[in-house]
PDB file of C-alpha atoms in Angstrom:
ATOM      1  CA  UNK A 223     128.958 146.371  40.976  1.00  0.00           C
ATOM      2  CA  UNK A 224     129.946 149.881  42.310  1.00  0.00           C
ATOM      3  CA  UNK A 225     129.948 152.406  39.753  1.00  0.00           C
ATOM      4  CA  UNK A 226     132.701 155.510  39.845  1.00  0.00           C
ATOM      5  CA  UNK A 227     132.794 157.103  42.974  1.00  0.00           C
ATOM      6  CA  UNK A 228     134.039 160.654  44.004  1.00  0.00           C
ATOM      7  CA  UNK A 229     134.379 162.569  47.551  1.00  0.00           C
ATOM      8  CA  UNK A 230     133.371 164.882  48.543  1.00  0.00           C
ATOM      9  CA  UNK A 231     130.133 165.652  46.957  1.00  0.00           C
ATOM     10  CA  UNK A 232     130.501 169.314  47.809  1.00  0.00           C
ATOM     11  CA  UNK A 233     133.524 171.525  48.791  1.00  0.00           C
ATOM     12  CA  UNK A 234     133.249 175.487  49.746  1.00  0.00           C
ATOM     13  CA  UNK A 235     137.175 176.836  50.309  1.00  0.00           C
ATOM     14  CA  UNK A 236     138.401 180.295  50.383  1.00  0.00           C
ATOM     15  CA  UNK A 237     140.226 181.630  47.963  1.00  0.00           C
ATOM     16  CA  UNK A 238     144.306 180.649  48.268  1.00  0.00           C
ATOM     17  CA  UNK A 239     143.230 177.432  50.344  1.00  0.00           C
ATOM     18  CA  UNK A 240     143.648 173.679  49.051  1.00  0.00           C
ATOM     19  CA  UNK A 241     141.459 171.067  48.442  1.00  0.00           C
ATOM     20  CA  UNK A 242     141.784 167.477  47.343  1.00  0.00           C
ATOM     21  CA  UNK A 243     139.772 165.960  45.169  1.00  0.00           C
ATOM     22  CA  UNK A 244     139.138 162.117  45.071  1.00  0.00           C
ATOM     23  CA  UNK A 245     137.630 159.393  42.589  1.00  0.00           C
ATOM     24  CA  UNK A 246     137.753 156.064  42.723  1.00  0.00           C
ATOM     25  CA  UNK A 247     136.929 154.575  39.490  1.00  0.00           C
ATOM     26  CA  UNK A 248     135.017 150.888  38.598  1.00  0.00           C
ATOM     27  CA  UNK A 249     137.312 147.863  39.607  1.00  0.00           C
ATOM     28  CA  UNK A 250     139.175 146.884  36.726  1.00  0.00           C
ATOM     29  CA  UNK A 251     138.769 150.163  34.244  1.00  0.00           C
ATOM     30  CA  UNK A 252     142.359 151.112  33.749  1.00  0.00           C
ATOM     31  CA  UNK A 253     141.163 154.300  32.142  1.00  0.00           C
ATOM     32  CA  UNK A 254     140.695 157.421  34.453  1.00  0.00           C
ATOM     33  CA  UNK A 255     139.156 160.920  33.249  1.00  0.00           C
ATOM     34  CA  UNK A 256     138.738 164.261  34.755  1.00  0.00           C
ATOM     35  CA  UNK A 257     136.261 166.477  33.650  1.00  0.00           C
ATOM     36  CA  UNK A 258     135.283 170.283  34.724  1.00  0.00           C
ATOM     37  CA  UNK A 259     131.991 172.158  34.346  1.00  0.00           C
ATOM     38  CA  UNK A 260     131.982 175.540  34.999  1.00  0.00           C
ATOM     39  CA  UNK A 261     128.364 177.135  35.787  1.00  0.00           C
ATOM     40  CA  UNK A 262     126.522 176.936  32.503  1.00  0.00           C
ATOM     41  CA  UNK A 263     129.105 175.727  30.361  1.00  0.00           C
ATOM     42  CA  UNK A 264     130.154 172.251  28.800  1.00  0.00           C
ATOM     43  CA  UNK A 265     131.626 169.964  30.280  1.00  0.00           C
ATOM     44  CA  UNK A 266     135.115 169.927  29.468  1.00  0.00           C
ATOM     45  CA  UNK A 267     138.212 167.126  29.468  1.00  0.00           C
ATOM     46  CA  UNK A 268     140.921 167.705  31.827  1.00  0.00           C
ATOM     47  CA  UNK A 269     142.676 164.816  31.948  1.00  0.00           C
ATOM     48  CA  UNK A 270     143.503 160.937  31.160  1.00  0.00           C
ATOM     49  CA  UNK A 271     144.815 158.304  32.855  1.00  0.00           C
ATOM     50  CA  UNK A 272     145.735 154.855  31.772  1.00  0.00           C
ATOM     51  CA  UNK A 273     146.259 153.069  35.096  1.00  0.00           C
ATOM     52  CA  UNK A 274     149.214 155.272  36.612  1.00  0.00           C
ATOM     53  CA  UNK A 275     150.115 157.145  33.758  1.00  0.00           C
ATOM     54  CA  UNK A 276     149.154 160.282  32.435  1.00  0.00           C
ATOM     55  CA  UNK A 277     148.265 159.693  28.702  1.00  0.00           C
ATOM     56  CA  UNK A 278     146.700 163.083  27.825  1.00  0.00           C
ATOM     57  CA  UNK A 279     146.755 166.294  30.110  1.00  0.00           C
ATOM     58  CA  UNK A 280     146.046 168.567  27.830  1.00  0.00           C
ATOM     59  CA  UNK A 281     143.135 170.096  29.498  1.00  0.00           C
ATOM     60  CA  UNK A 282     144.718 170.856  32.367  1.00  0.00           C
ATOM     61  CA  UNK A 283     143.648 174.708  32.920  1.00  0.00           C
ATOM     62  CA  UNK A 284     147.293 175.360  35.058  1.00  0.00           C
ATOM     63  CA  UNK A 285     150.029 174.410  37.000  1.00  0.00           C
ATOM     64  CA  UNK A 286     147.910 174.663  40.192  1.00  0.00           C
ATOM     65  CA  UNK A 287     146.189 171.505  39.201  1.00  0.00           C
ATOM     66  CA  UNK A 288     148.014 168.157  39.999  1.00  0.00           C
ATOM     67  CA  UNK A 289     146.483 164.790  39.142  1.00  0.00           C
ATOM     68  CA  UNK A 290     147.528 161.833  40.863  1.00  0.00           C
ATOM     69  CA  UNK A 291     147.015 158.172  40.417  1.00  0.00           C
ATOM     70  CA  UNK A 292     149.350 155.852  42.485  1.00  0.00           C
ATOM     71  CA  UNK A 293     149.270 152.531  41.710  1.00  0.00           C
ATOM     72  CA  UNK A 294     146.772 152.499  38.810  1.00  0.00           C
ATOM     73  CA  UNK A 295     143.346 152.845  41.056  1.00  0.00           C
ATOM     74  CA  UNK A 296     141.982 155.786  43.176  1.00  0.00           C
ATOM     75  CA  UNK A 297     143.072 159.450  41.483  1.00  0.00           C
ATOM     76  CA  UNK A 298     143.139 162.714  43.332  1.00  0.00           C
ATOM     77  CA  UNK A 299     142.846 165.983  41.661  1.00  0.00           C
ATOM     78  CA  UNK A 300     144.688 168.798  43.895  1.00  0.00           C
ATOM     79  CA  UNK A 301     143.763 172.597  43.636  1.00  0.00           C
ATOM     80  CA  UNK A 302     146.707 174.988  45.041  1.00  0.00           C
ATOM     81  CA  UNK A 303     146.262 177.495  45.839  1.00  0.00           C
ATOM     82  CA  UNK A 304     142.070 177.694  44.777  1.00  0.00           C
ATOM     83  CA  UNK A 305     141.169 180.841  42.944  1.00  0.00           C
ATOM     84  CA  UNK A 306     137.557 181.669  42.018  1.00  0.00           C
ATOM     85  CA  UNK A 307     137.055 180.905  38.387  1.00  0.00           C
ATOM     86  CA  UNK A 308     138.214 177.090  39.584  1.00  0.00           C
ATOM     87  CA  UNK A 309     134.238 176.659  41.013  1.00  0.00           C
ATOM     88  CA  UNK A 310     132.174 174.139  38.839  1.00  0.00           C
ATOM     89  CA  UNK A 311     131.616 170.665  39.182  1.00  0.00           C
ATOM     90  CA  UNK A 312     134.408 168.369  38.626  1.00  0.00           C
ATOM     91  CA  UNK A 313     133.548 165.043  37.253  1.00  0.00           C
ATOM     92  CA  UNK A 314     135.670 162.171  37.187  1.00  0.00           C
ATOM     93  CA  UNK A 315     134.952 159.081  34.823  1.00  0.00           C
ATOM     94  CA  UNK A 316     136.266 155.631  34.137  1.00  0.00           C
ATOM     95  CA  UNK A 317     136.451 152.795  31.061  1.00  0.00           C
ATOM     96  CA  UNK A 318     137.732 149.534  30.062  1.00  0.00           C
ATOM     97  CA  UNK A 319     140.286 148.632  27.507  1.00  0.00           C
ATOM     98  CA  UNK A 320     137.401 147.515  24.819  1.00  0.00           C
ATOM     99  CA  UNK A 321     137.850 145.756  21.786  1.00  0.00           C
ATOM    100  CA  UNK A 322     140.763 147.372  18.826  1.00  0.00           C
ATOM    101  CA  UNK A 323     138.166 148.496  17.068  1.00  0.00           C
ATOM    102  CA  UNK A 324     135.801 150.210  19.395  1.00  0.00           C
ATOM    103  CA  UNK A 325     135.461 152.918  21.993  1.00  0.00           C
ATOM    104  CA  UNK A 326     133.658 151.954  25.207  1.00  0.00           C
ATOM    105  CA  UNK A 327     131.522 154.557  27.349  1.00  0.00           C
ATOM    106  CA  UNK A 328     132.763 156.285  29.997  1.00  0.00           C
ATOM    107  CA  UNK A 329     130.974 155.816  32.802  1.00  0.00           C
ATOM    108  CA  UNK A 330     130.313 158.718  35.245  1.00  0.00           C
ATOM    109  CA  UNK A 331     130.371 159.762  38.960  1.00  0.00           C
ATOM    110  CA  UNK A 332     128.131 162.151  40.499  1.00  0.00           C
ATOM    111  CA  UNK A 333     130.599 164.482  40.167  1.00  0.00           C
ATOM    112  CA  UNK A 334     132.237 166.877  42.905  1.00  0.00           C
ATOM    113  CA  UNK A 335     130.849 170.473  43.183  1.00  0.00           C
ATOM    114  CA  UNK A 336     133.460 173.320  44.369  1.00  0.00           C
ATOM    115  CA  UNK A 337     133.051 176.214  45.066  1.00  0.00           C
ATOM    116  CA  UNK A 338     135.477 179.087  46.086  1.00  0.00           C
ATOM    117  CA  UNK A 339     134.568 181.794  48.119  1.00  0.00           C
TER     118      UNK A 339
ATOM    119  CA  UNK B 250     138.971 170.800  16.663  1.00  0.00           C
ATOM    120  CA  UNK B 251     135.790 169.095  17.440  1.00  0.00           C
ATOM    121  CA  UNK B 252     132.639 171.227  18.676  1.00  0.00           C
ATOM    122  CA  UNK B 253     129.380 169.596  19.787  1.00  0.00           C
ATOM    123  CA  UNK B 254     126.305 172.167  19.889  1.00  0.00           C
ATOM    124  CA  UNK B 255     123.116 172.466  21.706  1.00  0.00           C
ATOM    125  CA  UNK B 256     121.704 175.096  20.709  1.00  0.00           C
ATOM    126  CA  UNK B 257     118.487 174.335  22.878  1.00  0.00           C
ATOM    127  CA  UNK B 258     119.384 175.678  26.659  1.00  0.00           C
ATOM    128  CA  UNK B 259     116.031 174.764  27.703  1.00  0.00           C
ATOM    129  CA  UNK B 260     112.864 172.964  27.055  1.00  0.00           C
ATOM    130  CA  UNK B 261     109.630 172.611  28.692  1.00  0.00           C
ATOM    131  CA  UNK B 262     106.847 170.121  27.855  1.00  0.00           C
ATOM    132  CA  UNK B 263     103.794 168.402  29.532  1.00  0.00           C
ATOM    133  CA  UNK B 264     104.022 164.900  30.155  1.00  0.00           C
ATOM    134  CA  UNK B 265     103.147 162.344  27.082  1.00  0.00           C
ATOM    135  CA  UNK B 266     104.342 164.924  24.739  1.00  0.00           C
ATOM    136  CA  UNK B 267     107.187 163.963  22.162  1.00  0.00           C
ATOM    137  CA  UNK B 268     109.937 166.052  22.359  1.00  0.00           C
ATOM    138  CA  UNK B 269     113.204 166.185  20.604  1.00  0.00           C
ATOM    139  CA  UNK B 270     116.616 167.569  21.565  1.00  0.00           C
ATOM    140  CA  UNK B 271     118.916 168.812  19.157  1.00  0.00           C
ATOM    141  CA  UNK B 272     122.912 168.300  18.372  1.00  0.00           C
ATOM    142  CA  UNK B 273     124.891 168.728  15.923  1.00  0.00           C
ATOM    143  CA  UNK B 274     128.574 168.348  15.679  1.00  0.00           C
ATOM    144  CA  UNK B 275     132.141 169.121  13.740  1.00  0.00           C
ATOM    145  CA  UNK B 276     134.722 167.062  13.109  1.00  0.00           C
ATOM    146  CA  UNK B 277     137.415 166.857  10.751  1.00  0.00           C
ATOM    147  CA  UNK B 278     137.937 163.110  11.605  1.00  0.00           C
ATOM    148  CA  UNK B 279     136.059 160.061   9.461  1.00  0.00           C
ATOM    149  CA  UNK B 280     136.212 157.745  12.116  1.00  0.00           C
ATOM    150  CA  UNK B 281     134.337 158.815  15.354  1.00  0.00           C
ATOM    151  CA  UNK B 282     132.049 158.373  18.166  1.00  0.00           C
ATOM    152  CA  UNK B 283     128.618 159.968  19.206  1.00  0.00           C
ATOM    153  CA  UNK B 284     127.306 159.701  22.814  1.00  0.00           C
ATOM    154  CA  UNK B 285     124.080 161.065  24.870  1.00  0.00           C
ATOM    155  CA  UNK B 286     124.523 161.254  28.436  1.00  0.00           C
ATOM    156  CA  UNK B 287     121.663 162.032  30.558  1.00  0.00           C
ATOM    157  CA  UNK B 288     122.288 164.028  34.131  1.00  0.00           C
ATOM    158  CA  UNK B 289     118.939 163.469  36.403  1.00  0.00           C
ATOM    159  CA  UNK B 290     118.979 165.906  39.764  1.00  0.00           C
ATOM    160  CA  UNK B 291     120.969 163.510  41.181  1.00  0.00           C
ATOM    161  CA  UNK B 292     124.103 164.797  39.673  1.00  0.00           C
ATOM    162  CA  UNK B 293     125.916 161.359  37.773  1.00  0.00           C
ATOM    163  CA  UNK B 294     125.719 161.453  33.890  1.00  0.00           C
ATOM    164  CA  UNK B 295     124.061 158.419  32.950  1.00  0.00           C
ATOM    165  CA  UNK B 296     125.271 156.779  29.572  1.00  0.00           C
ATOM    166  CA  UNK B 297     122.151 156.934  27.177  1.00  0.00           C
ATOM    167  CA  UNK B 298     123.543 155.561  23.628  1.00  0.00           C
ATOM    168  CA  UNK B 299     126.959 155.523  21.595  1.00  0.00           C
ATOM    169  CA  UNK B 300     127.115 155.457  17.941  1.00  0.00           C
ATOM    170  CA  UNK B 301     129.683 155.435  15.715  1.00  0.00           C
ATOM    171  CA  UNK B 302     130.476 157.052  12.585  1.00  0.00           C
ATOM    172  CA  UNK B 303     129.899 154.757  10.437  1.00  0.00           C
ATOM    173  CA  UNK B 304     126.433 153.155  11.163  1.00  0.00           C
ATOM    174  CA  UNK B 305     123.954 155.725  10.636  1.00  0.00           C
ATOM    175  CA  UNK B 306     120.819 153.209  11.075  1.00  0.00           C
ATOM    176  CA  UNK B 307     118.590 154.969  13.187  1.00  0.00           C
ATOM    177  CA  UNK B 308     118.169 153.107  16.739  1.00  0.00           C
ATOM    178  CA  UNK B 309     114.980 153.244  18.991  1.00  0.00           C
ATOM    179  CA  UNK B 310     115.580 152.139  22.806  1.00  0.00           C
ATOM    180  CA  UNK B 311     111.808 152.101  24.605  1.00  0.00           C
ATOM    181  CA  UNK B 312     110.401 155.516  24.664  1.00  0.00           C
ATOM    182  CA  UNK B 313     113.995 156.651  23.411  1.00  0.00           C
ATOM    183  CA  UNK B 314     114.915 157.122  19.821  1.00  0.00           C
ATOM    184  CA  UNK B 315     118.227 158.757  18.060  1.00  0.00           C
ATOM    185  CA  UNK B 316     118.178 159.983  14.400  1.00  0.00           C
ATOM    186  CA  UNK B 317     122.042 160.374  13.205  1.00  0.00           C
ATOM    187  CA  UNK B 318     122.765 161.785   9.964  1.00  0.00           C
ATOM    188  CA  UNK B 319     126.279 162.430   8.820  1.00  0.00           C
ATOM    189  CA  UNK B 320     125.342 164.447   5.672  1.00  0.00           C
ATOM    190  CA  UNK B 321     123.674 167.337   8.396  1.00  0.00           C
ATOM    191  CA  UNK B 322     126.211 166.206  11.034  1.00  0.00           C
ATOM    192  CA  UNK B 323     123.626 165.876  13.320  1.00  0.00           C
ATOM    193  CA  UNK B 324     122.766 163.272  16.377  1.00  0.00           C
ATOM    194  CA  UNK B 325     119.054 164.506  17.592  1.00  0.00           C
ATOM    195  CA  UNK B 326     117.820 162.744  20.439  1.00  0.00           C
ATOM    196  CA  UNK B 327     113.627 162.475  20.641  1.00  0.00           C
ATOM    197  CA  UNK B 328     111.892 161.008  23.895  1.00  0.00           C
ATOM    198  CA  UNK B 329     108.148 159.908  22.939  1.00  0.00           C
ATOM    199  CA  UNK B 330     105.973 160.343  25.631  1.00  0.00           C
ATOM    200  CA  UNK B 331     107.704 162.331  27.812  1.00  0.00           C
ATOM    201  CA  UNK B 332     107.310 161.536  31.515  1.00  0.00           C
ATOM    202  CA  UNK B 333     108.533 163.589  34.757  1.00  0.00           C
ATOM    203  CA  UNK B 334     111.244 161.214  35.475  1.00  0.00           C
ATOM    204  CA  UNK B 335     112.745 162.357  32.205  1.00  0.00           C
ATOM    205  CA  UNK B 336     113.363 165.474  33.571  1.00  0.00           C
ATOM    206  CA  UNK B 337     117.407 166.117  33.583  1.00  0.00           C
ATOM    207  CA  UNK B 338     119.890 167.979  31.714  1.00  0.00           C
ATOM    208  CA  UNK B 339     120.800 165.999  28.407  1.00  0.00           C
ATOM    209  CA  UNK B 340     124.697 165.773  27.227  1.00  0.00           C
ATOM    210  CA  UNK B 341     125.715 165.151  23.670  1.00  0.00           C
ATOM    211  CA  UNK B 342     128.948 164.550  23.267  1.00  0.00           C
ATOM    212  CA  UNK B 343     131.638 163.287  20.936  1.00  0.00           C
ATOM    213  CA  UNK B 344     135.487 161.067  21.111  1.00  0.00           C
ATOM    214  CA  UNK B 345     138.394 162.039  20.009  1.00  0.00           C
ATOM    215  CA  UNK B 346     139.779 159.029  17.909  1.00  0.00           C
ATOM    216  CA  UNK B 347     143.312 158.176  17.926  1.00  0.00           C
ATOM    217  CA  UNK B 348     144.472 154.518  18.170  1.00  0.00           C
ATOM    218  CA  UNK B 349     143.293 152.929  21.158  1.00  0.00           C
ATOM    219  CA  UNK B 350     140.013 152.043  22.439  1.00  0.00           C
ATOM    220  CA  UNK B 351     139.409 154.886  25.619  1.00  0.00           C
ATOM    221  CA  UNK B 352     137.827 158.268  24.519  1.00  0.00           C
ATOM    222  CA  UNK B 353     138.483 161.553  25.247  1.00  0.00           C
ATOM    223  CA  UNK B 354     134.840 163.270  24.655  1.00  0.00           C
ATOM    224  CA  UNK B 355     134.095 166.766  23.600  1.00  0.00           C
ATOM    225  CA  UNK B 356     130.556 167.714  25.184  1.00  0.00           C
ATOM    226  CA  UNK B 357     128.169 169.727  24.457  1.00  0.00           C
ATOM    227  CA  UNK B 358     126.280 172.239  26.989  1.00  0.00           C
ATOM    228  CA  UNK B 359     123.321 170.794  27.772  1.00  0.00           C
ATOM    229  CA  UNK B 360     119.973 170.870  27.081  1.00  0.00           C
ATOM    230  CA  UNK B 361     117.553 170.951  30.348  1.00  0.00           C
ATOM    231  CA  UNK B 362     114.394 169.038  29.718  1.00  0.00           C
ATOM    232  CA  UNK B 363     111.735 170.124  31.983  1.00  0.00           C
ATOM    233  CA  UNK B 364     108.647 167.097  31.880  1.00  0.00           C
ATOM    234  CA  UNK B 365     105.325 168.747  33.760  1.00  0.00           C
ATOM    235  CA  UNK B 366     102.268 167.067  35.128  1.00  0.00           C
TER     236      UNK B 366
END
């Protein structure tokens, strides 16, 4: 079984440019997280989906972020215009509905690292 | 608000030395959900162990044990017999409960474990 699966692996931009960021969760995991770590920092929650909805985007550091995910599978994460402090590694991670009263793992991709120059 | 800390940036051992890495955690909330995540070179964080709140039997996994005790707030992870391939940074982390089964973690920053011949 594929596990979550994000492109590119690495991304240097200039300042005010745009990039794209993609994930493409496990087949069937209608939950769909963003995470962010910046350079010696936690990792921290951006955002949830549950299959095309946003549930929670309370992370989101900005209005130059925009999460997508049409039609409930792949998500992009778009960055525009890039500024400096948005360099880190950018994780995306996926889960099943589990059982009412449980919380599955997320599982993780290898994450995407960005840097802006 | 939840924190996870680790205080522990780094550690370095030799191989087939125990070694344990440290977290403890806040939370207002009864109901909730530990994790360890392990991040190799390779970049993916790799789901190690999640425990909730309410079973605080300790649980041993191979070389891998976890010691949870709610009256310290505390989730320490130990590796017996450390080999090289244990060599990663380390991720404790914990869910934000609300109804529903996905959850939002809160990590903590990592611990690098450095395993030498």
């Amino acid at each position: 079984e594929a596990g979550v699966t994000q492109f590119p692996s690495h991304s240097v931009i200039e300042k005010g440019q745009t990039v794209t960021l993609r994930c493409d969760p496990i087949s069937g995991h209608d939950n769909l997280y963003w995470y962010r770590r910046v350079m010696g920092k936690e990792i921290k929650f951006l955002l949830h989906f549950v299959k095309e909805s946003k549930q929670d985007e309370s992370g989101m550091p900005n209005n130059r972020f925009l999460a997508e995910r049409t039609g409930g599978t792949y998500s992009t994460l778009k960055v525009q215009p890039a500024e400096l402090e948005d360099s880190g590694v950018y994780f995306c991670a996926s889960s099943q509905e589990g059982a009412i009263t449980g919380a599955t793992e997320a599982f993780f991709g290898q994450g995407t690292r960005l840097t802006v120059v | 608000a939840q924190k996870v800390t680790q205080a522990q940036t780094e550690i370095s051992v030799v191989e087939k030395e125990d070694v344990t890495l440290d977290c403890v955690y806040e939370t207002r909330d009864t109901t909730y959900y530990l994790f360890w995540y392990k991040q190799p070179p390779s970049g993916e964080l790799v789901f190690l162990i999640r425990r909730n709140s309410f079973d605080e039997q300790n649980e041993i996994s191979g070389r891998y044990s976890w010691n949870f005790q709610k009256s310290t707030s505390s989730f320490n992870f130990t590796i017996t017999a450390s080999q090289v391939v244990d060599s990663a940074v380390y991720f404790c982390a914990l869910s934000d409960p609300y109804t529903g089964t996905a959850s939002k973690l809160t990590f903590g920053t990592g611990t690098r474990l450095q395993v030498t011949l």
